[in-house]
Tab-separated table of C-alpha atoms in Angstrom:
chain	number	residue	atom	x	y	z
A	1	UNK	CA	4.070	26.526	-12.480
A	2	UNK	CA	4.208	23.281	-13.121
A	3	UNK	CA	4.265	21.988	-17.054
A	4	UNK	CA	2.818	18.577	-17.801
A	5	UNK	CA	0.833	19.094	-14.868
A	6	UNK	CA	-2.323	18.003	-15.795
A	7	UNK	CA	-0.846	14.572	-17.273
A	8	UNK	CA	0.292	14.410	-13.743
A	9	UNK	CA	-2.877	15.259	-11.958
A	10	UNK	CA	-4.817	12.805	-14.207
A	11	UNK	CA	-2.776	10.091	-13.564
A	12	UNK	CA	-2.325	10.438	-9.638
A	13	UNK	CA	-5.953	10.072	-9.744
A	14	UNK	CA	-6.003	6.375	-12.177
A	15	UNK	CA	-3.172	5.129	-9.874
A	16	UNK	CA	-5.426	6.083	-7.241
A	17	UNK	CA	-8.273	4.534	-8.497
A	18	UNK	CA	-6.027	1.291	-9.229
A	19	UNK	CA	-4.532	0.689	-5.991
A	20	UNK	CA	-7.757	1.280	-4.255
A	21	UNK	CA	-8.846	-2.034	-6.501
A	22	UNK	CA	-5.608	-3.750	-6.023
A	23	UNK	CA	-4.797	-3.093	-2.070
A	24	UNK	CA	-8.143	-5.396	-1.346
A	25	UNK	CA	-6.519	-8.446	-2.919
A	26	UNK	CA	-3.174	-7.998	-1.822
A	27	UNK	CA	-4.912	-7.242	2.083
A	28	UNK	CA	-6.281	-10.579	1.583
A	29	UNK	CA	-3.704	-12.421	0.260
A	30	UNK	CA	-1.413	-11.547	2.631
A	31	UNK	CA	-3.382	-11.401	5.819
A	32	UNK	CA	-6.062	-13.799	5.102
A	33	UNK	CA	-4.929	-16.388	2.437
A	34	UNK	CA	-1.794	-16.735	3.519
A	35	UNK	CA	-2.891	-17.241	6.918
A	36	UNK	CA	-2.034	-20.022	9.231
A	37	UNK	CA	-2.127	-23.453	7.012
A	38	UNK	CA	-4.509	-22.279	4.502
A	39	UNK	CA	-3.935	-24.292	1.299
A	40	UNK	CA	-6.432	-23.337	-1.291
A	41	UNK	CA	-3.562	-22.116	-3.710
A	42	UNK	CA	-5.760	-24.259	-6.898
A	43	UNK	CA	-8.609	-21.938	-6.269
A	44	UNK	CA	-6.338	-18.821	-7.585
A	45	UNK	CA	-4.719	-20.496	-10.677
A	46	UNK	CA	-2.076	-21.781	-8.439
A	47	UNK	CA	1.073	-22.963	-11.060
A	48	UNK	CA	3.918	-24.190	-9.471
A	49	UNK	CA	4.452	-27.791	-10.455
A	50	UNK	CA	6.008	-28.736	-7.166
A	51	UNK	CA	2.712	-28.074	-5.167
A	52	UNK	CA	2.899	-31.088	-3.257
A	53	UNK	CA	6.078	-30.354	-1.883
A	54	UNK	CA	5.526	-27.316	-0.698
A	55	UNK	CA	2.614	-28.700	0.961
A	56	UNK	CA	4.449	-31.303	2.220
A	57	UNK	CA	7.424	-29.281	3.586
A	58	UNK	CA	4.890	-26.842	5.390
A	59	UNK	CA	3.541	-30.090	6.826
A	60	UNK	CA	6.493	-30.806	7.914
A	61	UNK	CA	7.571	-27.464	9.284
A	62	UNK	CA	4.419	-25.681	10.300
A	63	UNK	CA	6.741	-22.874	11.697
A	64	UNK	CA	7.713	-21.519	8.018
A	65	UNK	CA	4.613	-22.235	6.342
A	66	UNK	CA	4.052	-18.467	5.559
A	67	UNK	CA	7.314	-18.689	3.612
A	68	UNK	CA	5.969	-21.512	1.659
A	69	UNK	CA	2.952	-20.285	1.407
A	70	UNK	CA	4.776	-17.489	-0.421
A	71	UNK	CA	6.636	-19.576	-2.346
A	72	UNK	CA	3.579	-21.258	-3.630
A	73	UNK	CA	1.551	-17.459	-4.376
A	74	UNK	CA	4.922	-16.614	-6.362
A	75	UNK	CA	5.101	-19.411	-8.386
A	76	UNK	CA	2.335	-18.626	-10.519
A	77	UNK	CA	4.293	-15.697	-12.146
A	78	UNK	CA	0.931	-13.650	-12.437
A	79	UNK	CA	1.091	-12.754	-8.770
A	80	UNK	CA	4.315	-11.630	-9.233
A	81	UNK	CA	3.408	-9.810	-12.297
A	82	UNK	CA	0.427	-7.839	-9.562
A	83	UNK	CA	2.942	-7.592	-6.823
A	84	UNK	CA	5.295	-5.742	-9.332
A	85	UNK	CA	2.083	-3.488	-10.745
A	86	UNK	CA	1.178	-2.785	-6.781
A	87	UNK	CA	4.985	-1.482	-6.612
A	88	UNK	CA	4.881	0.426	-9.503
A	89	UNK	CA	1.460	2.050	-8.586
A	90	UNK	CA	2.543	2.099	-5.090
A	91	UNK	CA	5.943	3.981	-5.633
A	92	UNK	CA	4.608	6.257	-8.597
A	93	UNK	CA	0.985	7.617	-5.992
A	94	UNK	CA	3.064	7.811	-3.229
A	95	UNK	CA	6.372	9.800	-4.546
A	96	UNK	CA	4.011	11.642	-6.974
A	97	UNK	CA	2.181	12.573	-4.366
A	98	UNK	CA	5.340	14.162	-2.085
A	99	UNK	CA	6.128	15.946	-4.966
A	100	UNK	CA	2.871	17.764	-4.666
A	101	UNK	CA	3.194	18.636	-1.148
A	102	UNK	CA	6.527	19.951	-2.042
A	103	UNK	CA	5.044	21.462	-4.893
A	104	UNK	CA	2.743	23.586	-2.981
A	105	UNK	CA	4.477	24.305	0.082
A	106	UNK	CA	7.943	25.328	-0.971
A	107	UNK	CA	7.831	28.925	-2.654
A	108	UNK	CA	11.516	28.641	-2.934
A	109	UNK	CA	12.400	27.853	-6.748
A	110	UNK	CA	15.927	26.110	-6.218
A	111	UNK	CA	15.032	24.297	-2.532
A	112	UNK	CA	11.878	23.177	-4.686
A	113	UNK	CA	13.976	21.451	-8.025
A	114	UNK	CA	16.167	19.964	-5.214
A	115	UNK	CA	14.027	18.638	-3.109
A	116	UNK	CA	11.808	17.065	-6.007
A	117	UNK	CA	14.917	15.563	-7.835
A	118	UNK	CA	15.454	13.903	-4.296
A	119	UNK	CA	12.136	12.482	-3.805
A	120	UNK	CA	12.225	11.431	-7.239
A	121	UNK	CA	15.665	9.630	-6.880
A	122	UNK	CA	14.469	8.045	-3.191
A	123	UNK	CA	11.368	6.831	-4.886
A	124	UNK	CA	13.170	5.217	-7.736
A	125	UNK	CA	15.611	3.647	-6.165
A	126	UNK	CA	12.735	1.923	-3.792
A	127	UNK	CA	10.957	1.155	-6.538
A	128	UNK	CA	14.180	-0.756	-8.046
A	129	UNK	CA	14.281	-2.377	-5.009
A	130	UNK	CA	10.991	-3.125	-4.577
A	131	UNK	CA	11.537	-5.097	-8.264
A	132	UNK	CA	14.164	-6.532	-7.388
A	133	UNK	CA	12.808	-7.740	-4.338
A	134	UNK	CA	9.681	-9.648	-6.161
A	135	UNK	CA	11.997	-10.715	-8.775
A	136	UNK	CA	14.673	-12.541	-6.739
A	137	UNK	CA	12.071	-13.948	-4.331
A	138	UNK	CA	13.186	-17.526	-5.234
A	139	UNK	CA	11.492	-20.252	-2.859
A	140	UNK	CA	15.038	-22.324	-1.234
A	141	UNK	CA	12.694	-25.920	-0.738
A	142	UNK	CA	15.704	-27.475	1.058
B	1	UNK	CA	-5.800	27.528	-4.910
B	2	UNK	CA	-7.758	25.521	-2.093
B	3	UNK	CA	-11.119	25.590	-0.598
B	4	UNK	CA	-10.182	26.153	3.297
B	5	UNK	CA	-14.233	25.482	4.271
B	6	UNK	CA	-15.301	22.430	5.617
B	7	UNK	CA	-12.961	20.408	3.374
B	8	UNK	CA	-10.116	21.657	4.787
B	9	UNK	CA	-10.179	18.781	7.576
B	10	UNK	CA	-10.127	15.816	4.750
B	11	UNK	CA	-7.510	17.954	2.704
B	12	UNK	CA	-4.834	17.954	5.568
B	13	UNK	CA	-5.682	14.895	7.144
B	14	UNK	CA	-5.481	13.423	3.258
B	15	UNK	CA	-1.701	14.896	3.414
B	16	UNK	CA	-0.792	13.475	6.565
B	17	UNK	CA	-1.928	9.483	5.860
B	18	UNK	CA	-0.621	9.820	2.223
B	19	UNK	CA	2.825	10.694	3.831
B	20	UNK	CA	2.773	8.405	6.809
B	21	UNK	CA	2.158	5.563	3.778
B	22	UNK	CA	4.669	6.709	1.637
B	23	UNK	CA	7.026	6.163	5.272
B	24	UNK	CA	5.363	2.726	5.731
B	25	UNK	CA	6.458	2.150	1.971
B	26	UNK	CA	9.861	2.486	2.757
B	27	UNK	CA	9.384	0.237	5.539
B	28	UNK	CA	7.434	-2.284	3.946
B	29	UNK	CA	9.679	-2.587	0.780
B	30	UNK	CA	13.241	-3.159	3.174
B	31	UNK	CA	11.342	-5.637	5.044
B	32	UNK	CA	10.664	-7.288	1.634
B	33	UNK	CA	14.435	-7.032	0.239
B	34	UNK	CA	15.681	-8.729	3.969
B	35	UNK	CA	12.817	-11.349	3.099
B	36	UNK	CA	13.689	-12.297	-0.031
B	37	UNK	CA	17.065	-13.307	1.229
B	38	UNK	CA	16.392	-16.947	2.124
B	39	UNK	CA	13.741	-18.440	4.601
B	40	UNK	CA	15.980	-17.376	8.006
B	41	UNK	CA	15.673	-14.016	7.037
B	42	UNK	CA	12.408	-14.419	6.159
B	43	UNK	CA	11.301	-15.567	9.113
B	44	UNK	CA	13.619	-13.549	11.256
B	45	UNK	CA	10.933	-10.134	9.643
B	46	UNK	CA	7.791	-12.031	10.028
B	47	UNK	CA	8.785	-12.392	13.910
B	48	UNK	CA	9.278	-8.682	14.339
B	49	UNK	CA	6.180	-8.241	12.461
B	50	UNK	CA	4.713	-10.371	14.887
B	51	UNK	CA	5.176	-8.200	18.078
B	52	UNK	CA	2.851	-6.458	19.530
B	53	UNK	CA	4.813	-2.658	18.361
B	54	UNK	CA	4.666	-4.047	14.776
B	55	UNK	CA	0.349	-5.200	15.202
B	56	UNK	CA	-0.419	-1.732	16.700
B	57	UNK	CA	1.529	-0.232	14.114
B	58	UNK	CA	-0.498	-1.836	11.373
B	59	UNK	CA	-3.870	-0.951	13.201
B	60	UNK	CA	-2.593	2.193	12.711
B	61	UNK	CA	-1.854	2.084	9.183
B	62	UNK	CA	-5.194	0.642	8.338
B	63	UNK	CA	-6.866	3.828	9.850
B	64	UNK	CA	-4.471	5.692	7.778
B	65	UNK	CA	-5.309	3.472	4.538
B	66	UNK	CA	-9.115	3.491	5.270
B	67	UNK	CA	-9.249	7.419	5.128
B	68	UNK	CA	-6.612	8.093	2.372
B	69	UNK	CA	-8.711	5.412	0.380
B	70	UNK	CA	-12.762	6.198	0.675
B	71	UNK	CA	-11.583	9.451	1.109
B	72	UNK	CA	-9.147	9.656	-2.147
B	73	UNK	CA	-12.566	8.130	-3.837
B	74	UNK	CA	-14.659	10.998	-2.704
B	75	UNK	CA	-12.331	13.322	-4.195
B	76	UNK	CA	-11.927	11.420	-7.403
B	77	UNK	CA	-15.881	11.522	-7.439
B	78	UNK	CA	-16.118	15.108	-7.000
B	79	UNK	CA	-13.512	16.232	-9.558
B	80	UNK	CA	-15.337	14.337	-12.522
B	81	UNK	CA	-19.347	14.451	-11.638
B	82	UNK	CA	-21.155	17.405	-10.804
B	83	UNK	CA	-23.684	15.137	-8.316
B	84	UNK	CA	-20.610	14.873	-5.851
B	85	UNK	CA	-19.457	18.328	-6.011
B	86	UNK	CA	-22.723	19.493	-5.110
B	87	UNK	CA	-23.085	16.235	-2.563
B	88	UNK	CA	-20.028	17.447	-1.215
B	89	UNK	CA	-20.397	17.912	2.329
B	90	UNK	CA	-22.924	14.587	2.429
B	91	UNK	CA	-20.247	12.555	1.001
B	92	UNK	CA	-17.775	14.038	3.279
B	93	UNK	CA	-19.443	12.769	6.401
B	94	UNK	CA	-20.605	9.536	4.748
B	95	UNK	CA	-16.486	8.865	4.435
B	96	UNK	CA	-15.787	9.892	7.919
B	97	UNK	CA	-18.779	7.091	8.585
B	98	UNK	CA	-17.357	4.040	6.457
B	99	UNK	CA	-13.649	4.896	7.885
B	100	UNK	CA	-15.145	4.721	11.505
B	101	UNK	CA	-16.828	1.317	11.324
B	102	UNK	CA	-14.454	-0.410	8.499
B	103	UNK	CA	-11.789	0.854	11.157
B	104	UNK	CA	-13.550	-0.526	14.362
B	105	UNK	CA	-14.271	-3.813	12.386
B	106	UNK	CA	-10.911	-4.019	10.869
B	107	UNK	CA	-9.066	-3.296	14.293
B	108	UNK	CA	-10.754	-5.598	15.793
B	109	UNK	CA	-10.458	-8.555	13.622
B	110	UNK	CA	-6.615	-7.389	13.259
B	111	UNK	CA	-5.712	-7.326	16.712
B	112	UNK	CA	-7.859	-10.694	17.752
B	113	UNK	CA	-6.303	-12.473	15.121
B	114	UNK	CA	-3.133	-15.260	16.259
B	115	UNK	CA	0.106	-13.411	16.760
């Protein structure tokens, strides 16, 4: 029914296995790290070089210390390099996954192709802008 | 094709969270294309996030992330050792177990947390 299948099946189940590693961290960065004025950023391999003004602008404006807090977690490009992994495994599982539903559920051959070429198109494009997202995430320290 | 026995429970119920996350993917990855648009927008998205619709909402999604995850192990588990096949049914309930109290723990600590 489905050729390649099994390349598909075997990888649904790594990305699996990946995200169920990588959702922890990003859970805790997010919700716990970041948290209100939490500045432990050395203690992750922190490497912006303009630390102390970040820290000093949150100081200053406690109400948009979660941006700078983000600022700081994205200037070490190795959390963006995991937030753009998470996306990728995120948007692959995910999509993959509707395709299977799909997969089993529609008898139909031609409803079937469509509807998979339209998850896969939705799930690219999110992915792109997912990317992008990460990518352009550029910290304005005005 | 499937076993419909006592599996059938985790198999839809594995369905429906793995769709309502691919929906909260969507969400979650507009809310981060309006928040990397400068720190008003930013901050405009971790206000709505904020409200009480938006914490319930996540509550939600970590039941939904709990099951699809412990359970998604117990079926990776299954397919490649012969122990958890034959464990099976065990392993089913010992999910159901972990998702309960991970989810009672986790809402809690969610929902106490500042706003």
């Amino acid at each position: 029914m489905n050729s390649g299948g099994s390349k598909g099946w075997l990888l649904q189940r790594i990305s699996g296995a990946l995200l169920f590693l990588m959702l922890g961290t990003h859970f805790y960065l997010y919700h716990y790290f970041m948290g209100p004025a939490d500045w432990g950023f050395q203690s992750i391999g922190y490497g912006a070089t303009d630390l102390e003004a970040l820290k000093a602008l949150a100081l200053a404006d406690p109400s948009r210390s979660t941006y700078y807090a983000l600022a700081g977690l994205f200037a070490n490009p190795v959390w963006k390099a995991f937030d753009i992994i998470l996306i990728t495994l995120g948007t692959y599982h995910g999509f993959y996954g509707i395709h299977s539903i799909i997969d089993d559920w529609m008898t139909h051959n031609t409803r079937r192709n469509l509807s998979n070429w339209l998850v896969y198109i939705i799930g690219f494009v999110l992915w792109v802008i997912g990317i992008v997202s990460v990518i352009s995430f550029n910290p304005q320290l005005v | 094709m499937y076993k419909v026995r006592e599996g059938y429970f985790s198999w839809i119920l594995h369905k429906i969270t793995g769709v309502s996350i691919v929906l909260f993917l969507l969400f979650h990855i507009w809310g981060m294309s309006r928040m990397s648009k400068g720190p008003e927008a930013f901050d405009a998205v971790i206000a709505a996030y904020k409200t009480p619709l938006f914490r319930a909402g996540e509550v939600l999604l970590l039941g939904a992330i709990l099951f699809h995850a412990i359970n998604g192990v117990r079926l990776i588990l299954g397919e490649f050792t012969v122990w958890a096949m034959e464990k099976n049914k065990l392993l089913a309930w010992l999910a159901y177990a972990l998702v309960g109290v991970l989810f009672l723990v986790g809402a809690y600590f969610m929902w106490r947390a500042e706003g």
